[in-house]
CSV table of C-alpha atoms and ligand atoms in Angstrom, one decimal:
chain,number,residue,atom,x,y,z
A,1,UNK,CA,-27.9,-16.5,14.0
A,2,UNK,CA,-29.8,-13.3,14.9
A,3,UNK,CA,-32.2,-11.5,12.6
A,4,UNK,CA,-30.5,-8.7,10.7
A,5,UNK,CA,-31.9,-5.2,11.8
A,6,UNK,CA,-33.1,-3.3,8.7
A,7,UNK,CA,-30.9,-0.2,9.1
A,8,UNK,CA,-27.9,-2.4,9.3
A,9,UNK,CA,-27.8,-2.5,5.6
A,10,UNK,CA,-27.0,0.6,3.5
A,11,UNK,CA,-29.5,-0.3,0.9
A,12,UNK,CA,-32.3,0.3,3.4
A,13,UNK,CA,-30.8,3.5,4.8
A,14,UNK,CA,-30.6,4.9,1.3
A,15,UNK,CA,-34.5,4.5,0.9
A,16,UNK,CA,-35.0,6.9,3.9
A,17,UNK,CA,-35.7,10.6,3.2
A,18,UNK,CA,-32.7,12.8,2.9
A,19,UNK,CA,-32.3,14.3,6.2
A,20,UNK,CA,-32.7,11.0,8.2
A,21,UNK,CA,-30.4,9.4,5.7
A,22,UNK,CA,-27.7,12.0,6.4
A,23,UNK,CA,-28.2,11.6,10.2
A,24,UNK,CA,-27.5,7.9,9.9
A,25,UNK,CA,-24.7,7.8,7.4
A,26,UNK,CA,-22.9,11.1,8.4
A,27,UNK,CA,-24.2,12.0,11.9
A,28,UNK,CA,-21.6,14.8,12.3
A,29,UNK,CA,-22.9,16.5,9.1
A,30,UNK,CA,-26.4,16.4,10.5
A,31,UNK,CA,-25.1,18.1,13.7
A,32,UNK,CA,-23.2,20.7,11.7
A,33,UNK,CA,-26.4,22.4,10.7
A,34,UNK,CA,-27.0,23.4,14.2
A,35,UNK,CA,-23.6,25.3,14.5
A,36,UNK,CA,-23.3,29.0,14.3
A,37,UNK,CA,-22.3,30.1,10.9
A,38,UNK,CA,-18.5,30.5,10.5
A,39,UNK,CA,-17.7,27.7,12.9
A,40,UNK,CA,-14.7,25.7,11.5
A,41,UNK,CA,-16.0,22.4,10.6
A,42,UNK,CA,-13.0,21.1,8.5
A,43,UNK,CA,-12.6,18.4,11.1
A,44,UNK,CA,-16.1,17.2,10.5
A,45,UNK,CA,-15.3,16.1,7.0
A,46,UNK,CA,-11.8,14.6,6.9
A,47,UNK,CA,-13.0,11.2,6.2
A,48,UNK,CA,-16.1,11.4,4.0
A,49,UNK,CA,-16.3,8.5,1.7
A,50,UNK,CA,-18.6,8.2,-1.3
A,51,UNK,CA,-21.2,5.6,-1.8
A,52,UNK,CA,-18.9,3.1,-3.6
A,53,UNK,CA,-16.5,3.1,-0.7
A,54,UNK,CA,-19.3,2.7,1.8
A,55,UNK,CA,-20.6,-0.2,-0.2
A,56,UNK,CA,-17.2,-1.9,-0.5
A,57,UNK,CA,-16.8,-1.6,3.2
A,58,UNK,CA,-20.2,-3.1,3.8
A,59,UNK,CA,-19.4,-6.1,1.6
A,60,UNK,CA,-16.3,-6.7,3.8
A,61,UNK,CA,-18.5,-6.8,6.9
A,62,UNK,CA,-21.0,-9.1,5.2
A,63,UNK,CA,-20.4,-12.9,5.5
A,64,UNK,CA,-21.0,-15.3,2.7
A,65,UNK,CA,-19.7,-18.7,1.7
A,66,UNK,CA,-16.5,-17.4,0.2
A,67,UNK,CA,-16.0,-14.8,2.9
A,68,UNK,CA,-16.3,-15.9,6.5
A,69,UNK,CA,-16.4,-13.7,9.5
A,70,UNK,CA,-15.5,-15.6,12.7
A,71,UNK,CA,-15.0,-15.3,16.3
A,72,UNK,CA,-11.3,-16.7,16.5
A,73,UNK,CA,-10.3,-16.9,20.1
A,74,UNK,CA,-10.0,-15.1,23.5
A,75,UNK,CA,-6.7,-14.3,25.2
A,76,UNK,CA,-5.6,-13.1,28.5
A,77,UNK,CA,-2.0,-12.8,27.6
A,78,UNK,CA,-0.1,-11.9,24.4
A,79,UNK,CA,1.3,-15.3,23.9
A,80,UNK,CA,-2.3,-16.6,23.7
A,81,UNK,CA,-3.1,-14.1,20.9
A,82,UNK,CA,-3.5,-15.4,17.4
A,83,UNK,CA,-0.6,-14.9,15.0
A,84,UNK,CA,-0.3,-11.3,13.9
A,85,UNK,CA,-0.9,-12.2,10.3
A,86,UNK,CA,-3.5,-9.6,9.1
A,87,UNK,CA,-4.0,-5.9,9.7
A,88,UNK,CA,-5.7,-5.4,13.0
A,89,UNK,CA,-7.9,-2.8,14.8
A,90,UNK,CA,-8.9,-2.8,18.4
A,91,UNK,CA,-11.8,-1.4,20.4
A,92,UNK,CA,-11.3,-0.1,23.9
A,93,UNK,CA,-13.4,1.8,26.4
A,94,UNK,CA,-14.7,1.8,29.9
A,95,UNK,CA,-17.3,-0.8,31.0
A,96,UNK,CA,-20.7,0.1,29.9
A,97,UNK,CA,-19.6,2.6,27.2
A,98,UNK,CA,-21.5,0.4,24.6
A,99,UNK,CA,-18.5,-1.5,23.2
A,100,UNK,CA,-20.2,-4.9,22.7
A,101,UNK,CA,-23.3,-3.3,21.2
A,102,UNK,CA,-21.1,-1.4,18.7
A,103,UNK,CA,-19.2,-4.5,17.7
A,104,UNK,CA,-22.5,-6.4,17.4
A,105,UNK,CA,-23.8,-3.5,15.2
A,106,UNK,CA,-20.7,-3.6,13.0
A,107,UNK,CA,-21.0,-7.4,12.5
A,108,UNK,CA,-24.8,-7.3,12.2
A,109,UNK,CA,-24.6,-8.4,8.6
A,110,UNK,CA,-22.9,-11.5,9.8
A,111,UNK,CA,-25.5,-12.6,12.3
A,112,UNK,CA,-23.7,-15.9,13.0
A,113,UNK,CA,-20.9,-14.0,14.7
A,114,UNK,CA,-21.2,-14.3,18.4
A,115,UNK,CA,-20.0,-11.2,20.3
A,116,UNK,CA,-19.4,-12.4,23.8
A,117,UNK,CA,-19.9,-10.3,26.9
A,118,UNK,CA,-18.3,-11.3,30.2
A,119,UNK,CA,-19.7,-8.9,32.7
A,120,UNK,CA,-19.7,-11.2,35.8
A,121,UNK,CA,-17.8,-9.4,38.4
A,122,UNK,CA,-14.6,-11.3,39.2
A,123,UNK,CA,-14.7,-13.1,35.9
A,124,UNK,CA,-11.5,-13.0,33.9
A,125,UNK,CA,-11.7,-10.3,31.2
A,126,UNK,CA,-10.2,-11.3,27.9
A,127,UNK,CA,-9.3,-9.9,24.6
A,128,UNK,CA,-11.7,-11.4,21.9
A,129,UNK,CA,-10.3,-11.7,18.4
A,130,UNK,CA,-12.7,-11.7,15.2
A,131,UNK,CA,-11.3,-12.6,11.8
A,132,UNK,CA,-12.9,-10.8,8.9
A,133,UNK,CA,-12.2,-13.1,6.0
A,134,UNK,CA,-8.6,-12.7,4.7
A,135,UNK,CA,-8.7,-9.0,5.2
A,136,UNK,CA,-8.3,-8.0,8.9
A,137,UNK,CA,-8.9,-8.9,12.5
A,138,UNK,CA,-10.8,-6.9,15.0
A,139,UNK,CA,-10.2,-7.2,18.7
A,140,UNK,CA,-12.7,-6.4,21.5
A,141,UNK,CA,-10.5,-5.5,24.5
A,142,UNK,CA,-11.9,-5.8,28.0
A,143,UNK,CA,-13.7,-2.8,29.4
A,144,UNK,CA,-11.7,-0.7,31.8
A,145,UNK,CA,-12.9,1.1,35.0
A,146,UNK,CA,-11.8,2.3,38.3
A,147,UNK,CA,-11.3,-1.2,39.6
A,148,UNK,CA,-9.4,-2.6,36.6
A,149,UNK,CA,-7.1,-5.3,38.1
A,150,UNK,CA,-3.4,-5.0,37.6
A,151,UNK,CA,-3.3,-8.0,35.2
A,152,UNK,CA,-5.9,-6.4,33.1
A,153,UNK,CA,-3.9,-3.2,32.8
A,154,UNK,CA,-0.8,-5.2,32.0
A,155,UNK,CA,-2.6,-7.2,29.3
A,156,UNK,CA,-4.0,-4.2,27.6
A,157,UNK,CA,-0.8,-2.2,27.9
A,158,UNK,CA,1.3,-5.0,26.5
A,159,UNK,CA,-1.0,-5.6,23.7
A,160,UNK,CA,-1.1,-1.9,22.7
A,161,UNK,CA,2.7,-1.7,22.9
A,162,UNK,CA,3.7,-4.9,21.3
A,163,UNK,CA,1.1,-5.8,18.7
A,164,UNK,CA,2.9,-5.3,15.4
A,165,UNK,CA,-0.1,-5.6,13.2
A,166,UNK,CA,-2.2,-3.1,15.1
A,167,UNK,CA,-3.2,-0.4,12.6
A,168,UNK,CA,-5.6,1.7,14.7
A,169,UNK,CA,-7.1,1.7,18.2
A,170,UNK,CA,-10.7,2.9,18.6
A,171,UNK,CA,-11.4,4.5,21.9
A,172,UNK,CA,-15.0,4.6,22.8
A,173,UNK,CA,-16.4,7.5,24.8
A,174,UNK,CA,-19.9,7.9,26.0
A,175,UNK,CA,-21.6,10.5,23.9
A,176,UNK,CA,-24.1,11.4,26.6
A,177,UNK,CA,-21.6,12.1,29.5
A,178,UNK,CA,-18.5,13.0,27.4
A,179,UNK,CA,-14.9,12.5,28.5
A,180,UNK,CA,-14.5,11.0,32.0
A,181,UNK,CA,-11.6,10.6,34.2
A,182,UNK,CA,-10.9,7.0,33.1
A,183,UNK,CA,-11.1,8.0,29.5
A,184,UNK,CA,-8.3,10.7,30.2
A,185,UNK,CA,-6.3,7.8,31.6
A,186,UNK,CA,-6.7,5.9,28.4
A,187,UNK,CA,-5.9,8.9,26.3
A,188,UNK,CA,-2.7,9.4,28.3
A,189,UNK,CA,-1.7,5.8,27.8
A,190,UNK,CA,-2.3,5.9,24.0
A,191,UNK,CA,-0.3,9.3,23.8
A,192,UNK,CA,2.4,7.7,25.8
A,193,UNK,CA,2.7,4.8,23.5
A,194,UNK,CA,2.5,7.0,20.5
A,195,UNK,CA,0.1,4.8,18.6
A,196,UNK,CA,-2.6,6.1,16.3
A,197,UNK,CA,-6.1,6.2,17.7
A,198,UNK,CA,-9.7,7.4,16.9
A,199,UNK,CA,-12.4,8.6,19.3
A,200,UNK,CA,-15.8,7.2,18.9
A,201,UNK,CA,-18.8,8.8,20.7
A,202,UNK,CA,-21.3,6.1,21.5
A,203,UNK,CA,-25.1,6.1,22.3
A,204,UNK,CA,-25.8,9.3,20.4
A,205,UNK,CA,-29.5,8.6,20.1
A,206,UNK,CA,-29.6,9.1,23.9
A,207,UNK,CA,-28.1,12.5,23.9
A,208,UNK,CA,-30.2,15.6,23.2
A,209,UNK,CA,-28.9,17.6,20.3
A,210,UNK,CA,-27.6,20.3,22.6
A,211,UNK,CA,-25.7,17.9,24.9
A,212,UNK,CA,-24.3,16.1,21.9
A,213,UNK,CA,-23.1,19.3,20.3
A,214,UNK,CA,-21.5,20.4,23.5
A,215,UNK,CA,-19.7,17.1,23.9
A,216,UNK,CA,-18.5,17.0,20.3
A,217,UNK,CA,-17.1,20.6,20.4
A,218,UNK,CA,-15.6,20.0,23.8
A,219,UNK,CA,-13.9,16.7,22.9
A,220,UNK,CA,-12.9,18.0,19.4
A,221,UNK,CA,-11.1,21.0,21.2
A,222,UNK,CA,-9.5,18.7,23.6
A,223,UNK,CA,-8.2,16.5,20.8
A,224,UNK,CA,-6.9,19.5,19.0
A,225,UNK,CA,-5.1,21.0,22.0
A,226,UNK,CA,-3.8,18.0,23.9
A,227,UNK,CA,-3.2,15.0,21.6
A,228,UNK,CA,-0.8,14.0,18.9
A,229,UNK,CA,-2.0,10.5,18.0
A,230,UNK,CA,-5.7,11.0,17.8
A,231,UNK,CA,-7.5,11.4,14.4
A,232,UNK,CA,-9.0,14.9,14.5
A,233,UNK,CA,-12.5,13.8,13.3
A,234,UNK,CA,-14.7,12.2,15.8
A,235,UNK,CA,-16.9,9.3,14.9
A,236,UNK,CA,-20.5,9.4,16.3
A,237,UNK,CA,-22.4,6.2,16.6
A,238,UNK,CA,-25.7,4.7,17.8
A,239,UNK,CA,-25.8,1.0,17.9
A,240,UNK,CA,-29.6,1.2,18.2
A,241,UNK,CA,-30.3,3.5,15.3
A,242,UNK,CA,-27.2,2.4,13.3
A,243,UNK,CA,-26.1,6.0,13.0
A,244,UNK,CA,-22.5,6.2,12.1
A,245,UNK,CA,-22.1,2.4,11.9
A,246,UNK,CA,-21.7,2.4,8.1
A,247,UNK,CA,-19.2,5.2,8.2
A,248,UNK,CA,-17.2,3.4,10.9
A,249,UNK,CA,-17.2,0.2,8.9
A,250,UNK,CA,-15.7,2.2,6.0
A,251,UNK,CA,-13.1,3.7,8.3
A,252,UNK,CA,-12.1,0.4,9.6
A,253,UNK,CA,-11.8,-0.9,6.0
A,254,UNK,CA,-9.7,2.1,5.1
A,255,UNK,CA,-7.2,1.9,8.0
A,256,UNK,CA,-6.7,-1.8,7.5
A,257,UNK,CA,-5.7,-1.1,3.9
A,258,UNK,CA,-8.8,-2.6,2.4
A,259,UNK,CA,-10.1,0.5,0.7
A,260,UNK,CA,-7.3,1.7,-1.5
A,261,UNK,CA,-9.2,4.8,-2.8
A,262,UNK,CA,-11.7,6.7,-0.7
A,263,UNK,CA,-13.3,9.1,-3.2
A,264,UNK,CA,-15.1,12.1,-1.9
A,265,UNK,CA,-18.8,12.0,-1.7
B,1,GDP,P1,-20.0,-2.5,27.1
B,1,GDP,O1,-19.9,-2.8,28.6
B,1,GDP,O2,-19.1,-1.3,26.7
B,1,GDP,O3,-19.9,-3.7,26.2
B,1,GDP,O4,-21.5,-1.9,26.8
B,1,GDP,P2,-22.8,-2.5,26.2
B,1,GDP,O5,-22.7,-2.6,24.8
B,1,GDP,O6,-23.2,-3.8,27.1
B,1,GDP,O7,-23.8,-1.4,26.6
B,1,GDP,C1,-24.1,-1.0,27.8
B,1,GDP,C2,-25.5,-0.4,28.0
B,1,GDP,O8,-25.7,0.6,27.1
B,1,GDP,C3,-26.6,-1.5,27.6
B,1,GDP,O9,-27.6,-1.5,28.4
B,1,GDP,C4,-26.8,-1.2,26.1
B,1,GDP,O10,-28.1,-1.6,25.7
B,1,GDP,C5,-26.7,0.3,26.1
B,1,GDP,N1,-26.3,0.8,24.8
B,1,GDP,C6,-25.2,0.4,24.2
B,1,GDP,N2,-25.1,1.1,23.0
B,1,GDP,C7,-26.3,1.9,22.9
B,1,GDP,C8,-26.7,2.8,21.9
B,1,GDP,O11,-26.1,3.1,20.9
B,1,GDP,N3,-27.9,3.5,22.2
B,1,GDP,C9,-28.6,3.3,23.4
B,1,GDP,N4,-29.7,4.0,23.6
B,1,GDP,N5,-28.2,2.4,24.3
B,1,GDP,C10,-27.0,1.7,24.1
């Protein structure tokens, strides 16, 4: 197993001074302070759990003897996927968006979990299934790009359309460069299938505050004007600084039905 990075645990984050703590637990709120007064920020706070919910979610993502978190299997076709027995979430995004880093960050309190990366060109890309105790499964979908082969497109499309237990799809978008052409293709696909999804902006530690603010406002506007199935609140994450990771764990716990009450903070 790997060593657990300190800020992976909420207890360590809570020891930081207030402003840094807010930046890590609620990155959108930190950003909100830079907006012109009167800007409508209702969409920044739709999902704003309190400490108890964050802690409950963290417990779900922490393995121990009675609660195992395991890589289950990889599949290239739906009939190779494990049984659809638990509520499921999946993560999609173009290659290099930071998907494996984020999944590793989410599972950092279960350091024995191996998040595989297959980046070798020409190497078959697979869907990787992780089981979180008896609570839910998380699927790492292959990264897409301009040269996604047809069988990949078919695998992802079939999964998204047919997986009965899929509760939410997390579409990762690079927070530094914003929505790209391939991201729009993914959005169109999710809209066409009519399945609920969430946009996650990655690598926010790399973006200057101005760039990040511009991308957040632009994407938020895009979501408002052009989408039906996308959750109006964006999730901002840094897998390096652990910003937004605790909140995202909590949202995953919530959408998989493992957090019956999310009390306001
Ligand atoms: P994937 O292809 O989507 O799985 O992307 P990776 O997780 O492998 O990340 C692609 C590159 O971005 C790697 O060099 C990572 O180290 C880097 N990266 C990923 N997440 C972050 C982040 O949150 N912050 C920073 N600064 N770099 C990141």
